[in-house]
Each structure stands twice: as C-alpha cells, then as structure tokens.
Coordinates of C-alpha atoms and ligand atoms in Angstrom, one line a residue:
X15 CA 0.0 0.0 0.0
X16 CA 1.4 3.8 -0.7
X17 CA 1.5 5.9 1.9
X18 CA 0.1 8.9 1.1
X19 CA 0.0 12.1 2.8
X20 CA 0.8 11.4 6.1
X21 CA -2.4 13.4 7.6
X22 CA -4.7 11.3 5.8
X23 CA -6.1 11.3 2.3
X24 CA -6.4 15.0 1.3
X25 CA -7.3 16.0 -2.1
X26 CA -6.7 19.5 -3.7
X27 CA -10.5 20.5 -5.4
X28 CA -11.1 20.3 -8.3
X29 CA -11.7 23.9 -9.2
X30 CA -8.5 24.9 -6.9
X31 CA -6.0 26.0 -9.9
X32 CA -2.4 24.4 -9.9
X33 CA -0.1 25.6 -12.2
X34 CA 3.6 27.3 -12.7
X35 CA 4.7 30.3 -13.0
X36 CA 7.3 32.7 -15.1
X37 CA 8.3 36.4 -15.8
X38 CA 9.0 38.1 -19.5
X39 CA 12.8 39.2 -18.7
X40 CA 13.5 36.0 -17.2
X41 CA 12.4 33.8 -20.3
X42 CA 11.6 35.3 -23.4
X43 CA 14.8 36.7 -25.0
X44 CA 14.9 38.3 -28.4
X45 CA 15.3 41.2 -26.9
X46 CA 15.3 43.6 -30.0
X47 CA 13.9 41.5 -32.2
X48 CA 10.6 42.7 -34.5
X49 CA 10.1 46.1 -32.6
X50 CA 10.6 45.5 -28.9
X51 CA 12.0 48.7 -27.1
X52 CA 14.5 48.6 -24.5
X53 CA 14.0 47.9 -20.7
X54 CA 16.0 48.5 -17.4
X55 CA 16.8 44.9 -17.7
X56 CA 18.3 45.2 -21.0
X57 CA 19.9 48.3 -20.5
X58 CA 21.5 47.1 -17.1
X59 CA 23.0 44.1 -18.2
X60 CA 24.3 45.6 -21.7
X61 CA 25.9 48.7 -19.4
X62 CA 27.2 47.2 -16.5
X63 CA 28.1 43.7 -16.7
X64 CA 29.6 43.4 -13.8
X65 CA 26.5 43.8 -11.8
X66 CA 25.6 40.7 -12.4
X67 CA 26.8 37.3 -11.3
X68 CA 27.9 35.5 -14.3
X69 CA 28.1 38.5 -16.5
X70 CA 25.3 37.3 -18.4
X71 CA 22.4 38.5 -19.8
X72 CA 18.6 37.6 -21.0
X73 CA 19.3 38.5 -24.4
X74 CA 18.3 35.0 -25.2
X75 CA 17.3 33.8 -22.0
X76 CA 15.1 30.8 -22.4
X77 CA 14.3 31.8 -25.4
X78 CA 10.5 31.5 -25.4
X79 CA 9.6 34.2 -27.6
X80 CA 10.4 31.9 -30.1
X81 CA 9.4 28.8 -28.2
X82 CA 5.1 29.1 -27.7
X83 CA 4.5 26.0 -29.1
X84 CA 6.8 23.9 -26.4
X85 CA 6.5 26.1 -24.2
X86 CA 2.7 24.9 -23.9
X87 CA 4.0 21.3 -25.0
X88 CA 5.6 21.4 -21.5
X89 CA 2.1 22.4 -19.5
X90 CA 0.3 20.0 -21.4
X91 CA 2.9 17.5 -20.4
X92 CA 2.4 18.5 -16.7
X93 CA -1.4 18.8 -17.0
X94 CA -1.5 22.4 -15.4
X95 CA -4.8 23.6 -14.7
X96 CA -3.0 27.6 -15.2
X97 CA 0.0 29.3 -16.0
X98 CA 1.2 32.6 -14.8
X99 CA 3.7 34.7 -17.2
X100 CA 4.4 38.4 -17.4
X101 CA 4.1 40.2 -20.4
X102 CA 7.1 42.4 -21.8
X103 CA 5.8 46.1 -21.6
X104 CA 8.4 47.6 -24.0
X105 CA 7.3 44.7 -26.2
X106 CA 4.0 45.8 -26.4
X107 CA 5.0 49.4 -26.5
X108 CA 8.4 50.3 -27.7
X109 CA 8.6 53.8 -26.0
X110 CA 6.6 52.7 -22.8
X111 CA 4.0 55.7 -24.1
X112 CA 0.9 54.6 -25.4
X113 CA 1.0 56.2 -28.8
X114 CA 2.7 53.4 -30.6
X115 CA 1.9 50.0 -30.0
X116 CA 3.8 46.8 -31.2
X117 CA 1.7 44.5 -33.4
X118 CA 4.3 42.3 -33.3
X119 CA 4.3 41.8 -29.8
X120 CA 0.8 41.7 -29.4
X121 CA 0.6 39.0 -31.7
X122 CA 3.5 37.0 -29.9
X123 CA 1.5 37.1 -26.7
X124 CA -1.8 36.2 -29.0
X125 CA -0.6 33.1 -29.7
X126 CA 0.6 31.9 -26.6
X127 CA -2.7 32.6 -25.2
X128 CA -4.3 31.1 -27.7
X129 CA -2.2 28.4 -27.6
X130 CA -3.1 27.3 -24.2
X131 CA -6.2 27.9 -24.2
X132 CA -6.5 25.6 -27.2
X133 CA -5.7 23.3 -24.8
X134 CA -7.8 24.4 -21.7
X135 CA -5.0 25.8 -19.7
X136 CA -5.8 29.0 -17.7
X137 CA -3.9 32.1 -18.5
X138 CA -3.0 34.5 -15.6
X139 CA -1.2 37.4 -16.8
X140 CA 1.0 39.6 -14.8
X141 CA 1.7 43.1 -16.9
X142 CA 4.3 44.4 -15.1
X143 CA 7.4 41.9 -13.8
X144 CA 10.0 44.4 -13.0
X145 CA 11.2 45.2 -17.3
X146 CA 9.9 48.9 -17.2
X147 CA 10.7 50.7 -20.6
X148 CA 14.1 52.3 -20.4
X149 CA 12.7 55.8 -21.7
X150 CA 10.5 55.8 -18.5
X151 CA 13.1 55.0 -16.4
X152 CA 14.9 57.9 -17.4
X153 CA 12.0 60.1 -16.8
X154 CA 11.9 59.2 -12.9
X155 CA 10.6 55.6 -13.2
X156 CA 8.7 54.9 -10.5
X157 CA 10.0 57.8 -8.4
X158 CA 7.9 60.0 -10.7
X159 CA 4.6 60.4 -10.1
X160 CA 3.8 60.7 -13.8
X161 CA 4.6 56.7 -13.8
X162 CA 0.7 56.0 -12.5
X163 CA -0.7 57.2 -15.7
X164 CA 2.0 55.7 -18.2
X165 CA 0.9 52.4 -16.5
X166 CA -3.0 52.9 -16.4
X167 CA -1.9 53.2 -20.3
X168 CA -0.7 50.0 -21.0
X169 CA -3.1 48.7 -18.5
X170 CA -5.6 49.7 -21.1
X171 CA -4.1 48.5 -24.4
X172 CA -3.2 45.4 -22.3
X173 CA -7.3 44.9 -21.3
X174 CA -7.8 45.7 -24.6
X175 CA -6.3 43.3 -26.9
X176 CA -6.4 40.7 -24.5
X177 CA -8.8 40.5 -22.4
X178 CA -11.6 39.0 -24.2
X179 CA -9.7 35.6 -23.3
X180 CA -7.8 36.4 -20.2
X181 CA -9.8 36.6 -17.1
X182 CA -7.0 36.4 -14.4
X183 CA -5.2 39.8 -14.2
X184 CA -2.0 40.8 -11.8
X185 CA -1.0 44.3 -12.4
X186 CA 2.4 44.5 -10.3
X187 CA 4.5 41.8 -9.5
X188 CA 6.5 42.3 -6.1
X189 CA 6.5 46.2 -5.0
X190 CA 8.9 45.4 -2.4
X191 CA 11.4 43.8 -5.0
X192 CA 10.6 46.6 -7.0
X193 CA 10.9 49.9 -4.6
X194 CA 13.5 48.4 -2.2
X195 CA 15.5 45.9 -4.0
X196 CA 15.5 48.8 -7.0
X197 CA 15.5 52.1 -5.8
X198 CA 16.3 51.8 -1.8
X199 CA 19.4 49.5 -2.7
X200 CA 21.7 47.7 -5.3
X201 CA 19.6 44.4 -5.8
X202 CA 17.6 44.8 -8.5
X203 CA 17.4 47.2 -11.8
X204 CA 18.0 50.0 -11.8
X205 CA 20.0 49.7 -8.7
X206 CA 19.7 53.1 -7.6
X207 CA 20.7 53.1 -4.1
X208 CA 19.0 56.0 -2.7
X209 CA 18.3 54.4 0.6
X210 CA 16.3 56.7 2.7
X211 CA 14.3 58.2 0.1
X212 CA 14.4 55.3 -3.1
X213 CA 12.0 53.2 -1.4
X214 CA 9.1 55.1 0.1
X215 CA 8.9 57.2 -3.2
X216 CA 8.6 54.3 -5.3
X217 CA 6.1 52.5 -2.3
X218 CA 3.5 55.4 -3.0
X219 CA 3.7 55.5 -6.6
X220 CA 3.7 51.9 -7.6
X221 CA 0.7 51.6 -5.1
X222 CA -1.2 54.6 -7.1
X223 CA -0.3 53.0 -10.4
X224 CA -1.9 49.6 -9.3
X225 CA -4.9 51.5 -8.2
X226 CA -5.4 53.2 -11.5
X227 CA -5.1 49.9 -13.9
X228 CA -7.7 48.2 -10.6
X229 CA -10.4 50.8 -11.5
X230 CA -9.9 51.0 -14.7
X231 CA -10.5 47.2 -15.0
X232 CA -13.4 47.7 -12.8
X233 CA -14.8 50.5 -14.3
X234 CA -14.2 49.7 -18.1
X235 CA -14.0 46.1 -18.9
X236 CA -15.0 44.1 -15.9
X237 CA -18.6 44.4 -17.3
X238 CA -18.0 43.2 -20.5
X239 CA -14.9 40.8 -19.7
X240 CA -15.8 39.3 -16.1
X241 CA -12.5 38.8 -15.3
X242 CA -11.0 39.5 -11.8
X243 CA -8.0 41.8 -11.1
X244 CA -5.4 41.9 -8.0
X245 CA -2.0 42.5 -7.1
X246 CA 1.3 40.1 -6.5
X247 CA 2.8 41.2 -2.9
X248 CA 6.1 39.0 -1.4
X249 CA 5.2 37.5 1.5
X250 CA 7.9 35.5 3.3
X251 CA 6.9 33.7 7.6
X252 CA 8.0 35.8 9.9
X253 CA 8.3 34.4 13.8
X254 CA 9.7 35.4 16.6
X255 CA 13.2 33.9 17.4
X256 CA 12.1 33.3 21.5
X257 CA 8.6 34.3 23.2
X258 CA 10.0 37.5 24.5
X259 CA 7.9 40.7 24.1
X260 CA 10.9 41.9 22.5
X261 CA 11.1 38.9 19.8
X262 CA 7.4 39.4 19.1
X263 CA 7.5 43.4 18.5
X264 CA 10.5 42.9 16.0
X265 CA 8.7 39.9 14.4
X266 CA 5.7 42.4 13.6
X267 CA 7.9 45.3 13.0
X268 CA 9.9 43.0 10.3
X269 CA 6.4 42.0 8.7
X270 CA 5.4 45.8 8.4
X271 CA 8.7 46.7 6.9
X272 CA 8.2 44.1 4.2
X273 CA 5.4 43.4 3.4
X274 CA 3.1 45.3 5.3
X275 CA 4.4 48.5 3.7
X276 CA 2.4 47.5 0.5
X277 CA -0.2 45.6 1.5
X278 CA -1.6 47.8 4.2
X279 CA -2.5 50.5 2.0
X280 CA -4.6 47.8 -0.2
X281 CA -6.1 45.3 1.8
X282 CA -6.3 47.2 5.2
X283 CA -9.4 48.6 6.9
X284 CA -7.8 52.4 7.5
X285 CA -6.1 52.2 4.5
X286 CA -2.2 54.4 4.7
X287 CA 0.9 53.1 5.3
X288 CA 1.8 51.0 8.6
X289 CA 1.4 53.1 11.5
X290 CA 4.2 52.1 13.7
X291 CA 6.6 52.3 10.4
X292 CA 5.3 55.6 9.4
X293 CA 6.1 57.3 13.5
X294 CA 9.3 55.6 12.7
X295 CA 10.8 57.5 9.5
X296 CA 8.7 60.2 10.5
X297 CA 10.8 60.6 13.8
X298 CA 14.1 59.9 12.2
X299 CA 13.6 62.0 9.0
X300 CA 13.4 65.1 11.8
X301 CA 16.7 64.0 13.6
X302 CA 18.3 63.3 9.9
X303 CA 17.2 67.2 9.7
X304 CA 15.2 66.6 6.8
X305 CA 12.3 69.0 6.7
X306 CA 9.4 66.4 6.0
X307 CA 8.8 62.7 6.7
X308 CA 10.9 60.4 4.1
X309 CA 7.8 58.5 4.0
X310 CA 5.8 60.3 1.6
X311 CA 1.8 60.7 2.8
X312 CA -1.1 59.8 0.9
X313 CA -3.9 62.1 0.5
X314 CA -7.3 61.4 1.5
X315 CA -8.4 60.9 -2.2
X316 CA -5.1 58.9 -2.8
X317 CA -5.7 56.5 0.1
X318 CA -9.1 55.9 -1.2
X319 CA -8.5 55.2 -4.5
X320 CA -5.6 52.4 -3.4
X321 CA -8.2 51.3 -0.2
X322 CA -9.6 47.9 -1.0
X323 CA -8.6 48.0 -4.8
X324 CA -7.6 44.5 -5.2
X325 CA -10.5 41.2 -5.9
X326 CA -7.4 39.0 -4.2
X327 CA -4.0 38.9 -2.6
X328 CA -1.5 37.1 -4.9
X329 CA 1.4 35.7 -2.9
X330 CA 4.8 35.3 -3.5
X331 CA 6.4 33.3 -0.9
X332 CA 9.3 31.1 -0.7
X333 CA 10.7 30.8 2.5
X334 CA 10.6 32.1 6.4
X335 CA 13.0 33.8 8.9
X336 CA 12.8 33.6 12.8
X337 CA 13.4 37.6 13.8
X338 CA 14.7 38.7 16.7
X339 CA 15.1 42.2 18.8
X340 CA 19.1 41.1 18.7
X341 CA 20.4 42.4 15.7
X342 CA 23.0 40.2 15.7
X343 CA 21.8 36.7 16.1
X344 CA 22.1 35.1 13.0
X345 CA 25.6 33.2 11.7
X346 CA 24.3 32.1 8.8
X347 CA 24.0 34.5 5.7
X348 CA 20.5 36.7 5.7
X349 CA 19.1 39.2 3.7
X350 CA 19.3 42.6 3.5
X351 CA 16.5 44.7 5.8
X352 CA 14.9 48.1 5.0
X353 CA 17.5 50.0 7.0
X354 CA 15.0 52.0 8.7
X355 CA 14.3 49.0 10.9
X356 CA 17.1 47.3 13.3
X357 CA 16.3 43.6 14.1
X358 CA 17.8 40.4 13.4
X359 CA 17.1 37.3 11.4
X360 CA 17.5 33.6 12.5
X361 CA 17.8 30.8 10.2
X362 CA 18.1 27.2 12.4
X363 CA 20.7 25.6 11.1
X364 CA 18.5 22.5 10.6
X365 CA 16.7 23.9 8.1
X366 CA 17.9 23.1 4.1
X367 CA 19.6 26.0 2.2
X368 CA 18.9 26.2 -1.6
X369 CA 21.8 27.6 -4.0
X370 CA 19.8 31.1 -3.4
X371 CA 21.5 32.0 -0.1
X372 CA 18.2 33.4 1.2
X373 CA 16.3 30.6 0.6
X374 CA 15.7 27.6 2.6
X375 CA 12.8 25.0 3.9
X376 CA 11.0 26.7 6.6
X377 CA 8.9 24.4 8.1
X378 CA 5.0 25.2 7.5
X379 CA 5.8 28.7 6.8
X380 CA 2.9 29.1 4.1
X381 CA 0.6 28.2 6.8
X382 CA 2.2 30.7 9.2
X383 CA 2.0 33.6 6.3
X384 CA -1.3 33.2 5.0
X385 CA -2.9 32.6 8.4
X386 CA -1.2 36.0 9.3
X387 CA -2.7 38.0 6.6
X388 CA -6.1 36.5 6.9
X389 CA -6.7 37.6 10.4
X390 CA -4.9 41.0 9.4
X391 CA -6.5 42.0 6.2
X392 CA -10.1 40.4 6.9
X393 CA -9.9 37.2 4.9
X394 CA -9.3 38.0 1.7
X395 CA -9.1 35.5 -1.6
X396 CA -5.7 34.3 -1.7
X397 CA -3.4 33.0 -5.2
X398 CA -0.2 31.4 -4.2
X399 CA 1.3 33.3 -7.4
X400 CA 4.9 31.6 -7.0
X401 CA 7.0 29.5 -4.4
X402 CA 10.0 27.3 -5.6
X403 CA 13.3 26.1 -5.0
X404 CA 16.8 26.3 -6.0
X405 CA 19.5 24.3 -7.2
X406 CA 22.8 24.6 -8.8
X407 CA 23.4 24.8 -12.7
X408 CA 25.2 21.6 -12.3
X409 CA 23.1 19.3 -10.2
X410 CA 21.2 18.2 -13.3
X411 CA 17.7 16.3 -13.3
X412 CA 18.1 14.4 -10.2
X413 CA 16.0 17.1 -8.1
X414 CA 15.0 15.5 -4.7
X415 CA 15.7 18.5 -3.0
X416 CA 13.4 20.0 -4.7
X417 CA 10.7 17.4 -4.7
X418 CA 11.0 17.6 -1.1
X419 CA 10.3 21.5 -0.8
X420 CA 7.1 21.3 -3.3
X421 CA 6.0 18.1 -1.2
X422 CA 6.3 20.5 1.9
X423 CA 4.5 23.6 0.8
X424 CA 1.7 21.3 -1.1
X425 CA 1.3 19.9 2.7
X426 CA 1.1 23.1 4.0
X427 CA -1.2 24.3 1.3
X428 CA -3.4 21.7 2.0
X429 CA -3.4 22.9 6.1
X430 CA -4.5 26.5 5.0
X431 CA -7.7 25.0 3.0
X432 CA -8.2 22.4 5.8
X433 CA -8.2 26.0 8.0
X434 CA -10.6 27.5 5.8
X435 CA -8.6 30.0 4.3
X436 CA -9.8 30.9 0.6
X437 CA -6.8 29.9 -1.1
X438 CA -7.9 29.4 -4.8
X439 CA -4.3 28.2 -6.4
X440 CA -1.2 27.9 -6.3
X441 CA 1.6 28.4 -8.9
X442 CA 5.1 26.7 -8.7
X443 CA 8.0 29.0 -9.7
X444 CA 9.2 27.9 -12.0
X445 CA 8.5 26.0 -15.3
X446 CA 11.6 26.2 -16.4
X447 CA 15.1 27.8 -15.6
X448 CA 15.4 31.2 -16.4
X449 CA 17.2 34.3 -16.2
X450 CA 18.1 34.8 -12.1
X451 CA 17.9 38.5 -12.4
X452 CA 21.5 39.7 -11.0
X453 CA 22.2 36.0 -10.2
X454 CA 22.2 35.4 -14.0
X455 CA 22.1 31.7 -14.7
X456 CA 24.0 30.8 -11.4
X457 CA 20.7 29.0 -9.8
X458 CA 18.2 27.0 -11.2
X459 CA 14.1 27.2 -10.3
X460 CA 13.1 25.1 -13.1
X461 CA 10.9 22.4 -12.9
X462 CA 12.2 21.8 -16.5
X463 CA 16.2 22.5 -17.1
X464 CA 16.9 24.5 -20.3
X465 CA 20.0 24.2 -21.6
X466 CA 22.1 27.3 -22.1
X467 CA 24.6 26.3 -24.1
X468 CA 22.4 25.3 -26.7
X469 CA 21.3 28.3 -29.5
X470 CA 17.6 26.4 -29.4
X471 CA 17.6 26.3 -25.9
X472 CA 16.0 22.6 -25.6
X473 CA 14.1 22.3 -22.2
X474 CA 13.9 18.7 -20.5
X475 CA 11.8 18.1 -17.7
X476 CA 13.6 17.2 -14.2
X477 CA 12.2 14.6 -11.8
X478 CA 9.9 17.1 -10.1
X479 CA 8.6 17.5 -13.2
X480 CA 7.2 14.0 -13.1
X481 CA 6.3 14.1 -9.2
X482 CA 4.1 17.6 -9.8
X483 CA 2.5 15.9 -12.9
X484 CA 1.7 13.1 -10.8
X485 CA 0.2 15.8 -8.1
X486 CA -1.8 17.3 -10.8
X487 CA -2.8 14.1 -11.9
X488 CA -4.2 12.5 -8.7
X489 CA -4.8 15.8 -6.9
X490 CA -3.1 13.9 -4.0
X491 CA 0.4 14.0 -2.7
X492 CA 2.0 10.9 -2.5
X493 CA 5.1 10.9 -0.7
X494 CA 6.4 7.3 -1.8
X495 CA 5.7 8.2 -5.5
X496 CA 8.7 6.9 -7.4
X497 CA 8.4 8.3 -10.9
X498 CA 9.5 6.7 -14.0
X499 CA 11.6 9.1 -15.6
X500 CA 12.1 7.9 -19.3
X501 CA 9.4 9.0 -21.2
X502 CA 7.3 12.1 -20.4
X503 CA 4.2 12.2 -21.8
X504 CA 0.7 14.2 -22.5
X505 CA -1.8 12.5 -20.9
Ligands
GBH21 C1 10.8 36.1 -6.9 O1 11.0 37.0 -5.9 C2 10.7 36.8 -8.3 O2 9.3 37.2 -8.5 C3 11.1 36.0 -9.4 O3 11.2 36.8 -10.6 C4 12.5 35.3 -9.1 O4 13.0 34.6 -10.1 C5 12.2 34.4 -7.9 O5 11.8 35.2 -6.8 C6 13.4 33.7 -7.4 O6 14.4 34.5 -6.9 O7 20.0 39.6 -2.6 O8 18.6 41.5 -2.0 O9 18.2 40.3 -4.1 C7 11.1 36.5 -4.6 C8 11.5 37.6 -3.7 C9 13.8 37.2 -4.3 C10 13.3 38.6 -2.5 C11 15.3 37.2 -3.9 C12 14.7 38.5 -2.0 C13 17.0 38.1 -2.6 C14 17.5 39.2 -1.8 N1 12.9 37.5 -3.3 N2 15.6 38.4 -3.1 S1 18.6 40.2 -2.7

C-alpha cells in the first residue's frame, strides 16, 4: 500500500487552480527583435556587466519568444490547470508611451494565449514583472509620479487586446522587490541606491499606479470581460526567534517593513501606510534634519483610491526567517532589511539552504504567512502566485531536493484549505530555468532545465517535473511516488 499524505487522504479541489509560474525578462529573449523597445533589464545588463553574477544576460534567455508552441507542450505534459507569465511592456509598447503599440508583440503574446487555451490551460497574466521601458526609467521611473498614468496606459491597451480571453489579471509583480531591492538598494534594476528616500517614493507610486489599472478594469472592462484583477505582494513567515515581548514586536515590525508596507495600503481597513513604520521614519527623518517625513503621505483621495482595490492577494512566498530584537543573532548568511528598521534574522541551522542564499525550507511557513494576513487584512481570496526552489546549474535532473520542498509547501497548502482560508491556487515558480535576475544563470528554479549552451535552448523536464505531474494528476500528494523518468508524456 502507498502511503500517502501522512495526515490522511487529502485531495486539492477540483476547481483549486495548480499551475507554474514565469516572468517576461527571465524567459523570453529576443530582446530587440521585431520592434521591442529597451527595458532597465536590457539596459543594465548591456551597461554594466559586472552587476551581475555571471556576467550574463537575458538576451536569449530561455528563449520562449520563439518557443510558444513547447512552451505549452511542456504544461500540457504537466497537466496544469493555469500558467502565470508576465508580459514584456516595451514589447508591447516600444517607448513605454501609449501612442505606438507593437503588433508584433501583441501577436507573440496572442498566440501563446491562444495556444493554451486551445488546450484548456488558464492564463493568468501579470503586466508588469519588473522590465519597465528604459525611456521611463529615465524620466523618474517609478519615483515619478507621472509613472501611475503611463501604466494605467498600458493597462488599457493590455485589457484591450487581450482581455476578451484572459480573465486572471495581476498588475504588479513584487512592489517590495521593485521599490526596495530597486531604488532603496543595489539588488535589483536600476539599482539606484538611494536608501532613505528610493524606497518610500517608489512604495507610493507603484501603489497609485496599481490602483489606476484596478479601476480602470473595474470601471471599463469588468462588465463586458468578467475577469478579476489583484496585485502580487512577497510575503515570506516571519516568527519570533524566542517568546520574549521583544522577539514578538521585532517579528511584527519585520512583517510591516516588508510586506506590510504594500499591503496595508490595499487590503487594510484604514487604509495608509503602517502606522508604527510611518512614526518611525517620521521621527528619524526630523533628527536626519530633513524638513518632511521620508515617508511620503497619501492624501485622503489617494488612500481611497488604493483602499480595498484588489479582488485578491497574490502571494509570493518562498521561505521564512525567525526575527529577533538582537540584531545580531544570526551566523548564517540573511538578507538585507529596510534600514529604517534594526532587528535580526534567524535561520536554524537544521533547516535546508537552496543555492539562493536566502532561501531555505521553513517548516509550514505558508501556513504561518497566509494565516497572518487573513486575520490581518479580513480574509481576503488568496493565489499562491509563486513559491519554488533552488539548485545549482550543475546538479542536473536528479532534483530531490526540490521534490522535497514542493511536497512540503503542497502539505502546508493543504493545512491553509483544511483551516478555511480561501486559497484558490497555487503556482510553482518555476516551469523552467530562467534568467536569475543579478544571479544570471547561477541557480536553477526550473521544474524543466533548459540548456544554455544550446542556441535552441532545448528544455527537459527534471524529476519534479514528473512528481508535480503526478500531483496534478491524482490531486493527491504521495510521498512514496517513485516516478519513472524515461518517457514524459501528454496524458
Ligand atoms: C521572486 O521574488 C521573483 O518574483 C522571481 O522573478 C524570481 O525569479 C524568484 O523570486 C526567485 O528569486 O539579494 O537582495 O536580491 C522573490 C523575492 C527574491 C526577494 C530574492 C529577495 C533576494 C535578496 N525574493 N531576493 S537580494
């Protein structure tokens, strides 16, 4: 007999939606090819090399701009019930202004969708993964203002031309990856390092511009379209390192700086930034000797308009962190924290590090996270729109590793349905490997590898290919499922 999930028979339903997920930058290449403009992404890793781990770039990247009709081989294969990719803005329009639009590029992103829906797979499409236009960038990016309307733009020539047949719509993916990782430090494009200011700028008007492209969904296509419309927000467990007072007001200070700073604004009652965050700058700005808060206020018509506009709250989450008043607790490597905050991170040593140094298995920490923001933001509908695992370019098809960290979160999925949260999917990350952003092609997400050497880019599915086909499959997880890796097939 197999044992299956040790709780007891659990089955994911039927109309929960399993699937993968990927971003624009990170797979499609052909970055100048038939009208595309330039991005950050481009520009960064044509300009300065060096920022970037191997030196590489996604020029080619997995090449799936020339790749739709394996690409959707390779969700057949895994029977996903939806797949989540980003859509190139500078593809679509070359300037990042809507005056010009890119038939081309409409017509790439036409027949992927048409593609899988030819074969009953879901699109969810995410318009804005980090590859802002260069032009715009130059103009301020997301520090100016201005950057609400460019977006509600595109929004609309996005709703436009494509959603008659996509009915799943994430405007940003990962404010915090955007605003702080981009603009409040050196981790992400355009690495702009302006630390007190970068990221609380960029908070507000990223928060405005996913407003705008809500309402205008709402107030122009939902009618005709029915689709729904939401937000991607990172989302990592955050617990306190001992039961001390102490450890507990870090943990929920930590939470507030990083995710809390987006989502608060959206999916709170009041509305506004985090309170306790807010007195914070607010009292170090005036000691800095800087004649207004760094942390830019929203006015009353601003709050409204981001105040409740999201149908759900997608999630990206891929690991946890125990947090701790003692800044320095941890010996093994963490990440970097808003600097406005002082605590510290704890990582048990127990728990298995990925090749991404800030990633590792954190025991039911999906559980912990989405429990958290239920009670906090008054239950809201809930997509899972990544979580994945790591390895290194050279440890090939043999993933257990892996297999062990999908089997995990699945589990812990499975607790937050059994709990009654409305979780309504849950997308791996990632399909395939990809571009790893200033990583390059150091670590591997795929559940199929690509091969990089190769011009074509061939793509060959890894054992945890087979075990989340097998997931799909059964809607079960078994945890004694052997696959036979041979022969992958469409079922
Ligand atoms: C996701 O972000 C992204 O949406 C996806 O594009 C990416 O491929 C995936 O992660 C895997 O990395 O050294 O400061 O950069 C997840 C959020 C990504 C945030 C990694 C922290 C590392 C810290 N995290 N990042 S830093």
């Amino acid at each position: 007999c197999s044992a299956l999930s040790t709780k007891q028979q659990r089955r994911f339903p039927d109309d929960f939606l399993i699937g993968t997920a990927t971003a624009s930058y990170q797979i499609e290449g052909a970055w100048n090819e038939d009208g595309k403009g330039e991005n950050i992404w481009d520009y960064l890793t044509h300009n300065n090399p060096a920022a970037v781990k191997d030196g590489s770039t996604g020029d080619i990247a997995a090449n799936s701009y020339h790749n739709v009709e394996r690409d959707v081989e390779m969700m057949r294969e895994l029977g996903l019930d939806v797949y989540r990719f980003s859509l190139s803005w500078s593809r679509i329009l070359p300037s990042g202004f809507a005056n010009e639009i890119n038939e081309a590029g409409v017509d790439y992103y036409n027949r992927l969708i048409n593609e899988m829906l030819k074969y009953g797979i879901t699109p969810m499409i995410t318009l804005f993964h980090w590859d802002l236009p260069q032009k715009l960038q130059e103009l301020g990016g997301f520090a100016n203002p201005l950057a609400s309307i460019w977006f509600e733009d595109y929004a609309r020539v996005v709703y436009t031309n494509f959603g008659d047949r996509v009915k799943h719509w994430i405007t940003i993916n990962e404010p915090r990856e955007i605003c702080y990782e981009g603009y409040g430090s050196v981790h992400k494009a355009p690495i702009l390092n302006a630390t007190a200011i970068g990221t609380y700028l960029c908070a507000k008007n990223v928060l405005i511009a996913h407003a705008k492209a809500y309402h205008l969904y709402n107030n122009e296509f939902k009618d005709k379209q029915g689709g729904q419309c939401g937000i991607t927000i990172s989302a990592n467990s955050f617990r306190p390192f001992t039961d001390s007072e102490e450890d507990h007001a870090a943990t929920e200070l930590r939470r507030q700086a990083e995710f809390g700073l987006y989502a608060e604004p959206i999916f709170s009652e009041e509305g506004g930034f985090p309170k306790e965050l807010v007195e914070i700058v607010a009292e170090k700005s005036a000691k800095e000797g800087y004649p207004w808060s760094r942390i830019p206020e929203f006015t009353d018509e601003e709050r409204e308009l981001v105040r409740g506009a999201s149908d759900f709250f997608g999630v990206n989450h891929y690991t946890g962190f125990l947090v701790s008043a003692n800044e320095q607790i941890s010996d093994r490597p963490t990440i970097p924290i808003l600097p406005d905050i002082t605590v510290g991170n704890y990582i048990p040593p127990e728990w298995p590090q990925s090749a991404s140094y800030w990633l590792t298995l954190s025991p039911d920490s999906i559980y912990d996270t989405l429990t958290y923001l239920q009670k906090r933001y008054n239950d809201p509908i809930f997509y899972i729109t990544e979580n994945g695992w790591s390895s290194p370019p050279t440890n090939g098809l043999l993933d257990d590793d892996r297999i062990r960290y999908y089997r995990a979160a699945l589990e812990s999925v499975l607790d937050c349905l059994d709990a009654g949260i409305r979780l309504k999917g849950y997308m791996a990350w990632s399909l395939m490997d990809n571009f790893e952003w200033l990583e390059g092609y150091t670590e591997r997400f795929g559940l199929y590898e690509v091969d990089f050497s190769d011009p074509a880019r061939p793509r060959t599915p890894r054992k945890s290919a087979f075990v989340y086909k097998e997931i799909l499959r059964s809607r079960v997880i078994d945890h004694d499922y052997e696959p036979n890796t041979t022969v992958m097939t469409i079922d």
